[in-house]
Amino acid sequence: MKIKLSPRLEVIASCVAGVKSMADIGTDHGYLPVYLVGNNLVSRAIASDTNQQPLKKAEIIISEQQLEKQIETRLGSGLSVLKPGEVDAVVMAGMGGLLIRDLLEAQPDVARQKKKLVLQPMNNQAVLRKYLAASGFRIIREELAREGDRVYEIIVAEPGTMTFTNPLEYELGFEFYLYKHPLLIALIERKIFLEQQIVRSTRAKTTVVAAKQFQESSLFIEKLNEVKRCLSN
Ligand SMILES: C[S@@+](CC[C@H](N)C(=O)[O-])C[C@H]1O[C@@H](n2cnc3c(N)ncnc32)[C@H](O)[C@@H]1O
């Protein structure tokens, strides 16, 4: 049985391809390493999760595909399951941006190897990009993937330095103006939609925190609309 990946995981797989070995941190179902090894896109993989249950799911599918010799499973948190330099690429996908940041920060010796990091934060993407810029990483590729009305951001980074010239790059992707991804407008529309929800929920509230949030989100929507207009012209 060949694994059919979702559009999000397909894009993540395309960002990993080109290396010999990879680790999927927070693998859950294990689809990504199974797909990569099963299609000879990498020769060796480590599938890891902090929870026993998901790792069991991954073990079942690895065994069904008879890939036990090439895919090793490891139970543990974040990059603690890896030795520095053990694999050529590390994926952390489907987790919150703050968790991904904390897991990178917790194991700097592993994170800062001259290796490829493929990160797909579900939220707090801007916080993660800021962390990467401030912590000796550079973004070498940005990708987007759409599933239904969601647009996922995939960040590929390696050790190095980078300079953000526009604060909106933290939100929309490093050098997004140059990049002009076909899904960039869809990403902006999604972010506007999410900010509008915040505006609606904070509009009638009287607390200082809510008023600040209302202002910030309203301003952010204006900026996003401006970028959208520029990109559409
Ligand atoms: C939503 S799933 C994402 C699965 C897969 N990576 C994907 O993108 O489809 C998140 C997985 O991360 C695992 N996880 C959460 N915290 C973790 C940590 N500190 N270290 C490793 N895995 C973790 C969870 O157990 C869960 O299986």
PDB file of C-alpha atoms and ligand atoms in Angstrom:
ATOM      1  CA  MET A   1       0.000   0.000   0.000  1.00  0.00           C
ATOM      2  CA  LYS A   2       1.390   3.373  -0.997  1.00  0.00           C
ATOM      3  CA  ILE A   3       0.671   6.305   1.313  1.00  0.00           C
ATOM      4  CA  LYS A   4      -1.288   9.210  -0.170  1.00  0.00           C
ATOM      5  CA  LEU A   5      -0.326  12.385   1.614  1.00  0.00           C
ATOM      6  CA  SER A   6      -2.565  15.387   2.250  1.00  0.00           C
ATOM      7  CA  PRO A   7      -1.581  18.560   0.316  1.00  0.00           C
ATOM      8  CA  ARG A   8       0.076  19.950   3.483  1.00  0.00           C
ATOM      9  CA  LEU A   9       2.215  16.853   4.052  1.00  0.00           C
ATOM     10  CA  GLU A  10       2.985  16.652   0.316  1.00  0.00           C
ATOM     11  CA  VAL A  11       4.525  20.130   0.389  1.00  0.00           C
ATOM     12  CA  ILE A  12       6.446  19.267   3.564  1.00  0.00           C
ATOM     13  CA  ALA A  13       7.754  16.096   1.862  1.00  0.00           C
ATOM     14  CA  SER A  14       8.904  18.141  -1.144  1.00  0.00           C
ATOM     15  CA  CYS A  15      10.863  20.418   1.220  1.00  0.00           C
ATOM     16  CA  VAL A  16      12.619  17.423   2.804  1.00  0.00           C
ATOM     17  CA  ALA A  17      13.496  15.583  -0.424  1.00  0.00           C
ATOM     18  CA  GLY A  18      17.115  15.790  -1.525  1.00  0.00           C
ATOM     19  CA  VAL A  19      18.648  14.544   1.726  1.00  0.00           C
ATOM     20  CA  LYS A  20      19.625  11.017   2.776  1.00  0.00           C
ATOM     21  CA  SER A  21      18.143  10.923   6.262  1.00  0.00           C
ATOM     22  CA  MET A  22      15.442  12.742   8.196  1.00  0.00           C
ATOM     23  CA  ALA A  23      13.716  12.818  11.560  1.00  0.00           C
ATOM     24  CA  ASP A  24      10.014  13.533  11.973  1.00  0.00           C
ATOM     25  CA  ILE A  25       9.527  15.009  15.440  1.00  0.00           C
ATOM     26  CA  GLY A  26       5.892  14.683  16.551  1.00  0.00           C
ATOM     27  CA  THR A  27       5.267  12.113  13.840  1.00  0.00           C
ATOM     28  CA  ASP A  28       1.825  10.976  15.100  1.00  0.00           C
ATOM     29  CA  HIS A  29       0.547   8.659  12.312  1.00  0.00           C
ATOM     30  CA  GLY A  30       4.033   8.371  10.786  1.00  0.00           C
ATOM     31  CA  TYR A  31       2.786   9.119   7.241  1.00  0.00           C
ATOM     32  CA  LEU A  32       5.617  11.494   6.365  1.00  0.00           C
ATOM     33  CA  PRO A  33       8.602   9.195   7.046  1.00  0.00           C
ATOM     34  CA  VAL A  34       6.718   6.232   5.550  1.00  0.00           C
ATOM     35  CA  TYR A  35       6.027   8.208   2.373  1.00  0.00           C
ATOM     36  CA  LEU A  36       9.590   9.545   2.108  1.00  0.00           C
ATOM     37  CA  VAL A  37      11.280   6.184   2.684  1.00  0.00           C
ATOM     38  CA  GLY A  38       8.634   4.172   0.807  1.00  0.00           C
ATOM     39  CA  ASN A  39       9.156   6.316  -2.285  1.00  0.00           C
ATOM     40  CA  ASN A  40      12.972   6.249  -1.962  1.00  0.00           C
ATOM     41  CA  LEU A  41      13.094  10.003  -1.364  1.00  0.00           C
ATOM     42  CA  VAL A  42      15.225   9.421   1.744  1.00  0.00           C
ATOM     43  CA  SER A  43      17.022   6.234   2.701  1.00  0.00           C
ATOM     44  CA  ARG A  44      16.698   6.415   6.488  1.00  0.00           C
ATOM     45  CA  ALA A  45      14.245   8.057   8.889  1.00  0.00           C
ATOM     46  CA  ILE A  46      13.566   8.440  12.579  1.00  0.00           C
ATOM     47  CA  ALA A  47       9.899   8.783  13.551  1.00  0.00           C
ATOM     48  CA  SER A  48       9.540  10.239  16.998  1.00  0.00           C
ATOM     49  CA  ASP A  49       6.756  11.331  19.309  1.00  0.00           C
ATOM     50  CA  THR A  50       6.454  12.294  22.932  1.00  0.00           C
ATOM     51  CA  ASN A  51       3.337  10.180  23.349  1.00  0.00           C
ATOM     52  CA  GLN A  52       3.178   6.405  23.266  1.00  0.00           C
ATOM     53  CA  GLN A  53      -0.213   6.189  21.505  1.00  0.00           C
ATOM     54  CA  PRO A  54       0.724   8.055  18.315  1.00  0.00           C
ATOM     55  CA  LEU A  55       4.054   6.269  18.160  1.00  0.00           C
ATOM     56  CA  LYS A  56       2.195   2.941  18.261  1.00  0.00           C
ATOM     57  CA  LYS A  57       0.110   4.100  15.249  1.00  0.00           C
ATOM     58  CA  ALA A  58       3.315   4.961  13.410  1.00  0.00           C
ATOM     59  CA  GLU A  59       4.855   1.584  14.305  1.00  0.00           C
ATOM     60  CA  ILE A  60       1.841  -0.255  12.858  1.00  0.00           C
ATOM     61  CA  ILE A  61       2.004   1.546   9.521  1.00  0.00           C
ATOM     62  CA  ILE A  62       5.797   1.192   9.335  1.00  0.00           C
ATOM     63  CA  SER A  63       5.425  -2.537   9.890  1.00  0.00           C
ATOM     64  CA  GLU A  64       2.553  -2.810   7.343  1.00  0.00           C
ATOM     65  CA  GLN A  65       4.835  -1.182   4.783  1.00  0.00           C
ATOM     66  CA  GLN A  66       7.765  -3.397   5.863  1.00  0.00           C
ATOM     67  CA  LEU A  67       9.981  -0.395   6.443  1.00  0.00           C
ATOM     68  CA  GLU A  68      11.242  -1.321   9.942  1.00  0.00           C
ATOM     69  CA  LYS A  69      14.851  -1.581   8.754  1.00  0.00           C
ATOM     70  CA  GLN A  70      14.856   1.988   7.444  1.00  0.00           C
ATOM     71  CA  ILE A  71      12.529   3.758   9.879  1.00  0.00           C
ATOM     72  CA  GLU A  72      13.353   3.724  13.558  1.00  0.00           C
ATOM     73  CA  THR A  73      10.796   4.937  16.119  1.00  0.00           C
ATOM     74  CA  ARG A  74      11.839   6.822  19.235  1.00  0.00           C
ATOM     75  CA  LEU A  75       9.737   7.917  22.206  1.00  0.00           C
ATOM     76  CA  GLY A  76      10.655  11.295  23.676  1.00  0.00           C
ATOM     77  CA  SER A  77      10.203  15.032  23.585  1.00  0.00           C
ATOM     78  CA  GLY A  78      11.400  17.190  20.716  1.00  0.00           C
ATOM     79  CA  LEU A  79      15.016  17.035  19.625  1.00  0.00           C
ATOM     80  CA  SER A  80      16.081  15.200  22.800  1.00  0.00           C
ATOM     81  CA  VAL A  81      15.676  11.936  20.876  1.00  0.00           C
ATOM     82  CA  LEU A  82      18.443  12.924  18.406  1.00  0.00           C
ATOM     83  CA  LYS A  83      22.212  13.150  18.639  1.00  0.00           C
ATOM     84  CA  PRO A  84      23.752  16.233  17.011  1.00  0.00           C
ATOM     85  CA  GLY A  85      24.262  15.627  13.289  1.00  0.00           C
ATOM     86  CA  GLU A  86      22.424  12.301  13.318  1.00  0.00           C
ATOM     87  CA  VAL A  87      20.113  13.162  10.397  1.00  0.00           C
ATOM     88  CA  ASP A  88      20.265  15.567   7.445  1.00  0.00           C
ATOM     89  CA  ALA A  89      16.811  17.101   7.942  1.00  0.00           C
ATOM     90  CA  VAL A  90      14.477  17.573  10.890  1.00  0.00           C
ATOM     91  CA  VAL A  91      10.732  18.104  10.461  1.00  0.00           C
ATOM     92  CA  MET A  92       8.477  19.594  13.127  1.00  0.00           C
ATOM     93  CA  ALA A  93       4.996  19.880  11.661  1.00  0.00           C
ATOM     94  CA  GLY A  94       1.446  20.277  12.898  1.00  0.00           C
ATOM     95  CA  MET A  95       2.504  21.737  16.247  1.00  0.00           C
ATOM     96  CA  GLY A  96       2.079  25.235  17.638  1.00  0.00           C
ATOM     97  CA  GLY A  97       4.735  27.807  16.762  1.00  0.00           C
ATOM     98  CA  LEU A  98       5.576  28.381  20.434  1.00  0.00           C
ATOM     99  CA  LEU A  99       6.129  24.664  21.024  1.00  0.00           C
ATOM    100  CA  ILE A 100       8.372  24.398  17.938  1.00  0.00           C
ATOM    101  CA  ARG A 101      10.367  27.403  19.172  1.00  0.00           C
ATOM    102  CA  ASP A 102      10.718  25.900  22.652  1.00  0.00           C
ATOM    103  CA  LEU A 103      11.796  22.520  21.264  1.00  0.00           C
ATOM    104  CA  LEU A 104      14.491  24.179  19.099  1.00  0.00           C
ATOM    105  CA  GLU A 105      15.649  26.242  22.065  1.00  0.00           C
ATOM    106  CA  ALA A 106      15.745  23.209  24.387  1.00  0.00           C
ATOM    107  CA  GLN A 107      18.315  21.346  22.247  1.00  0.00           C
ATOM    108  CA  PRO A 108      20.535  23.995  20.628  1.00  0.00           C
ATOM    109  CA  ASP A 109      23.327  21.478  19.931  1.00  0.00           C
ATOM    110  CA  VAL A 110      20.950  19.454  17.720  1.00  0.00           C
ATOM    111  CA  ALA A 111      19.036  22.418  16.253  1.00  0.00           C
ATOM    112  CA  ARG A 112      22.114  24.380  15.257  1.00  0.00           C
ATOM    113  CA  GLN A 113      23.873  21.638  13.280  1.00  0.00           C
ATOM    114  CA  LYS A 114      24.355  22.581   9.637  1.00  0.00           C
ATOM    115  CA  LYS A 115      21.134  20.782   8.845  1.00  0.00           C
ATOM    116  CA  LYS A 116      17.820  21.515   7.216  1.00  0.00           C
ATOM    117  CA  LEU A 117      14.867  22.327   9.478  1.00  0.00           C
ATOM    118  CA  VAL A 118      11.405  21.976   7.955  1.00  0.00           C
ATOM    119  CA  LEU A 119       8.919  23.673  10.270  1.00  0.00           C
ATOM    120  CA  GLN A 120       5.151  23.874   9.879  1.00  0.00           C
ATOM    121  CA  PRO A 121       3.697  25.851  12.778  1.00  0.00           C
ATOM    122  CA  MET A 122      -0.093  25.773  13.131  1.00  0.00           C
ATOM    123  CA  ASN A 123      -0.098  29.245  14.726  1.00  0.00           C
ATOM    124  CA  ASN A 124       2.301  31.912  16.023  1.00  0.00           C
ATOM    125  CA  GLN A 125       4.239  31.783  12.757  1.00  0.00           C
ATOM    126  CA  ALA A 126       5.511  35.339  13.272  1.00  0.00           C
ATOM    127  CA  VAL A 127       6.876  34.474  16.728  1.00  0.00           C
ATOM    128  CA  LEU A 128       8.726  31.504  15.257  1.00  0.00           C
ATOM    129  CA  ARG A 129      10.228  33.573  12.412  1.00  0.00           C
ATOM    130  CA  LYS A 130      11.353  36.217  14.938  1.00  0.00           C
ATOM    131  CA  TYR A 131      12.938  33.501  17.054  1.00  0.00           C
ATOM    132  CA  LEU A 132      14.769  32.038  14.035  1.00  0.00           C
ATOM    133  CA  ALA A 133      16.124  35.470  13.041  1.00  0.00           C
ATOM    134  CA  ALA A 134      17.283  36.217  16.597  1.00  0.00           C
ATOM    135  CA  SER A 135      18.792  32.793  17.218  1.00  0.00           C
ATOM    136  CA  GLY A 136      21.236  32.183  14.386  1.00  0.00           C
ATOM    137  CA  PHE A 137      19.025  30.661  11.709  1.00  0.00           C
ATOM    138  CA  ARG A 138      18.169  31.782   8.206  1.00  0.00           C
ATOM    139  CA  ILE A 139      15.079  30.920   6.234  1.00  0.00           C
ATOM    140  CA  ILE A 140      16.042  29.403   2.886  1.00  0.00           C
ATOM    141  CA  ARG A 141      12.562  28.625   1.574  1.00  0.00           C
ATOM    142  CA  GLU A 142       8.940  29.424   2.389  1.00  0.00           C
ATOM    143  CA  GLU A 143       6.051  27.312   1.102  1.00  0.00           C
ATOM    144  CA  LEU A 144       2.286  27.393   1.460  1.00  0.00           C
ATOM    145  CA  ALA A 145      -0.236  24.567   1.224  1.00  0.00           C
ATOM    146  CA  ARG A 146      -4.025  24.770   1.141  1.00  0.00           C
ATOM    147  CA  GLU A 147      -6.495  22.272   2.563  1.00  0.00           C
ATOM    148  CA  GLY A 148     -10.094  23.473   2.460  1.00  0.00           C
ATOM    149  CA  ASP A 149     -10.166  27.017   3.798  1.00  0.00           C
ATOM    150  CA  ARG A 150      -6.915  26.644   5.736  1.00  0.00           C
ATOM    151  CA  VAL A 151      -3.572  27.793   4.379  1.00  0.00           C
ATOM    152  CA  TYR A 152      -0.522  26.257   6.014  1.00  0.00           C
ATOM    153  CA  GLU A 153       2.878  27.934   6.245  1.00  0.00           C
ATOM    154  CA  ILE A 154       5.985  25.808   5.806  1.00  0.00           C
ATOM    155  CA  ILE A 155       9.329  27.335   6.772  1.00  0.00           C
ATOM    156  CA  VAL A 156      12.636  25.775   5.726  1.00  0.00           C
ATOM    157  CA  ALA A 157      15.605  27.043   7.727  1.00  0.00           C
ATOM    158  CA  GLU A 158      19.241  26.314   8.421  1.00  0.00           C
ATOM    159  CA  PRO A 159      21.901  27.854  10.671  1.00  0.00           C
ATOM    160  CA  GLY A 160      22.904  31.306   9.407  1.00  0.00           C
ATOM    161  CA  THR A 161      21.823  34.917   9.543  1.00  0.00           C
ATOM    162  CA  MET A 162      18.983  36.855   7.933  1.00  0.00           C
ATOM    163  CA  THR A 163      17.557  40.354   8.105  1.00  0.00           C
ATOM    164  CA  PHE A 164      13.865  41.117   7.901  1.00  0.00           C
ATOM    165  CA  THR A 165      13.366  44.412   6.087  1.00  0.00           C
ATOM    166  CA  ASN A 166       9.595  44.705   6.619  1.00  0.00           C
ATOM    167  CA  PRO A 167       7.824  43.680   9.867  1.00  0.00           C
ATOM    168  CA  LEU A 168       5.068  42.096   7.761  1.00  0.00           C
ATOM    169  CA  GLU A 169       7.602  39.515   6.606  1.00  0.00           C
ATOM    170  CA  TYR A 170       7.344  37.934  10.051  1.00  0.00           C
ATOM    171  CA  GLU A 171       3.639  37.376   9.392  1.00  0.00           C
ATOM    172  CA  LEU A 172       3.602  36.544   5.700  1.00  0.00           C
ATOM    173  CA  GLY A 173       6.956  34.870   5.181  1.00  0.00           C
ATOM    174  CA  PHE A 174      10.552  35.974   4.798  1.00  0.00           C
ATOM    175  CA  GLU A 175      10.990  38.002   1.605  1.00  0.00           C
ATOM    176  CA  PHE A 176       7.363  37.369   0.712  1.00  0.00           C
ATOM    177  CA  TYR A 177       7.322  40.258  -1.739  1.00  0.00           C
ATOM    178  CA  LEU A 178      10.025  38.598  -3.821  1.00  0.00           C
ATOM    179  CA  TYR A 179       8.492  35.225  -3.363  1.00  0.00           C
ATOM    180  CA  LYS A 180       4.981  35.859  -4.697  1.00  0.00           C
ATOM    181  CA  HIS A 181       3.680  32.403  -3.925  1.00  0.00           C
ATOM    182  CA  PRO A 182       0.435  31.564  -5.802  1.00  0.00           C
ATOM    183  CA  LEU A 183      -1.263  31.006  -2.423  1.00  0.00           C
ATOM    184  CA  LEU A 184      -0.002  34.233  -0.830  1.00  0.00           C
ATOM    185  CA  ILE A 185      -3.277  36.088  -1.431  1.00  0.00           C
ATOM    186  CA  ALA A 186      -5.207  33.115  -0.013  1.00  0.00           C
ATOM    187  CA  LEU A 187      -2.934  33.259   3.067  1.00  0.00           C
ATOM    188  CA  ILE A 188      -3.577  36.988   3.468  1.00  0.00           C
ATOM    189  CA  GLU A 189      -7.344  36.467   3.137  1.00  0.00           C
ATOM    190  CA  ARG A 190      -7.232  33.717   5.751  1.00  0.00           C
ATOM    191  CA  LYS A 191      -5.295  35.970   8.143  1.00  0.00           C
ATOM    192  CA  ILE A 192      -7.797  38.800   7.553  1.00  0.00           C
ATOM    193  CA  PHE A 193     -10.642  36.376   8.320  1.00  0.00           C
ATOM    194  CA  LEU A 194      -8.980  35.279  11.591  1.00  0.00           C
ATOM    195  CA  GLU A 195      -8.235  38.879  12.639  1.00  0.00           C
ATOM    196  CA  GLN A 196     -11.844  39.879  11.856  1.00  0.00           C
ATOM    197  CA  GLN A 197     -12.992  37.244  14.338  1.00  0.00           C
ATOM    198  CA  ILE A 198     -10.754  38.853  16.980  1.00  0.00           C
ATOM    199  CA  VAL A 199     -12.086  42.311  16.105  1.00  0.00           C
ATOM    200  CA  ARG A 200     -15.677  41.071  16.454  1.00  0.00           C
ATOM    201  CA  SER A 201     -14.999  39.412  19.806  1.00  0.00           C
ATOM    202  CA  THR A 202     -13.137  42.383  21.325  1.00  0.00           C
ATOM    203  CA  ARG A 203     -15.201  45.303  19.895  1.00  0.00           C
ATOM    204  CA  ALA A 204     -17.769  45.457  22.708  1.00  0.00           C
ATOM    205  CA  LYS A 205     -15.404  44.621  25.560  1.00  0.00           C
ATOM    206  CA  THR A 206     -14.284  47.376  27.918  1.00  0.00           C
ATOM    207  CA  THR A 207     -11.040  45.963  29.358  1.00  0.00           C
ATOM    208  CA  VAL A 208      -7.699  47.573  28.479  1.00  0.00           C
ATOM    209  CA  VAL A 209      -6.383  44.273  27.093  1.00  0.00           C
ATOM    210  CA  ALA A 210      -9.403  43.858  24.801  1.00  0.00           C
ATOM    211  CA  ALA A 211      -9.191  47.467  23.608  1.00  0.00           C
ATOM    212  CA  LYS A 212      -5.484  47.015  22.779  1.00  0.00           C
ATOM    213  CA  GLN A 213      -6.181  43.773  20.951  1.00  0.00           C
ATOM    214  CA  PHE A 214      -9.030  45.430  19.023  1.00  0.00           C
ATOM    215  CA  GLN A 215      -6.717  48.237  17.904  1.00  0.00           C
ATOM    216  CA  GLU A 216      -3.858  45.912  16.967  1.00  0.00           C
ATOM    217  CA  SER A 217      -6.096  43.579  14.985  1.00  0.00           C
ATOM    218  CA  SER A 218      -7.859  46.465  13.208  1.00  0.00           C
ATOM    219  CA  LEU A 219      -4.493  47.936  12.206  1.00  0.00           C
ATOM    220  CA  PHE A 220      -3.218  44.553  11.100  1.00  0.00           C
ATOM    221  CA  ILE A 221      -6.288  44.053   8.885  1.00  0.00           C
ATOM    222  CA  GLU A 222      -5.615  47.435   7.252  1.00  0.00           C
ATOM    223  CA  LYS A 223      -2.002  46.459   6.540  1.00  0.00           C
ATOM    224  CA  LEU A 224      -3.001  43.058   5.178  1.00  0.00           C
ATOM    225  CA  ASN A 225      -5.590  44.683   2.889  1.00  0.00           C
ATOM    226  CA  GLU A 226      -2.925  47.097   1.657  1.00  0.00           C
ATOM    227  CA  VAL A 227      -0.529  44.236   0.803  1.00  0.00           C
ATOM    228  CA  LYS A 228      -3.376  42.354  -0.858  1.00  0.00           C
ATOM    229  CA  ARG A 229      -4.165  45.392  -3.033  1.00  0.00           C
ATOM    230  CA  CYS A 230      -0.473  45.760  -4.011  1.00  0.00           C
ATOM    231  CA  LEU A 231      -0.176  42.073  -4.913  1.00  0.00           C
ATOM    232  CA  SER A 232      -3.434  42.118  -6.902  1.00  0.00           C
ATOM    233  CA  ASN A 233      -2.327  45.057  -9.087  1.00  0.00           C
TER     234      ASN A 233
HETATM  235  C1  LIG B   1      -1.134  17.311  15.386  1.00  0.00           C
HETATM  236  S1  LIG B   1       0.062  16.082  15.459  1.00  0.00           S
HETATM  237  C2  LIG B   1       1.006  16.396  13.984  1.00  0.00           C
HETATM  238  C3  LIG B   1       1.401  15.119  13.308  1.00  0.00           C
HETATM  239  C4  LIG B   1       2.273  15.278  12.077  1.00  0.00           C
HETATM  240  N1  LIG B   1       3.562  15.846  12.407  1.00  0.00           N
HETATM  241  C5  LIG B   1       1.586  16.102  11.034  1.00  0.00           C
HETATM  242  O1  LIG B   1       2.040  17.223  10.761  1.00  0.00           O
HETATM  243  O2  LIG B   1       0.592  15.637  10.474  1.00  0.00           O
HETATM  244  C6  LIG B   1       1.160  16.624  16.729  1.00  0.00           C
HETATM  245  C7  LIG B   1       1.993  15.488  17.301  1.00  0.00           C
HETATM  246  O3  LIG B   1       3.051  16.069  18.064  1.00  0.00           O
HETATM  247  C8  LIG B   1       3.253  15.277  19.202  1.00  0.00           C
HETATM  248  N2  LIG B   1       3.973  16.095  20.198  1.00  0.00           N
HETATM  249  C9  LIG B   1       3.465  17.052  21.017  1.00  0.00           C
HETATM  250  N3  LIG B   1       4.438  17.568  21.779  1.00  0.00           N
HETATM  251  C10 LIG B   1       5.585  16.937  21.424  1.00  0.00           C
HETATM  252  C11 LIG B   1       6.922  17.031  21.858  1.00  0.00           C
HETATM  253  N4  LIG B   1       7.289  17.865  22.836  1.00  0.00           N
HETATM  254  N5  LIG B   1       7.851  16.234  21.280  1.00  0.00           N
HETATM  255  C12 LIG B   1       7.492  15.354  20.314  1.00  0.00           C
HETATM  256  N6  LIG B   1       6.229  15.221  19.872  1.00  0.00           N
HETATM  257  C13 LIG B   1       5.293  16.003  20.415  1.00  0.00           C
HETATM  258  C14 LIG B   1       1.856  14.843  19.606  1.00  0.00           C
HETATM  259  O4  LIG B   1       1.883  13.689  20.423  1.00  0.00           O
HETATM  260  C15 LIG B   1       1.212  14.595  18.233  1.00  0.00           C
HETATM  261  O5  LIG B   1       1.360  13.251  17.843  1.00  0.00           O
END
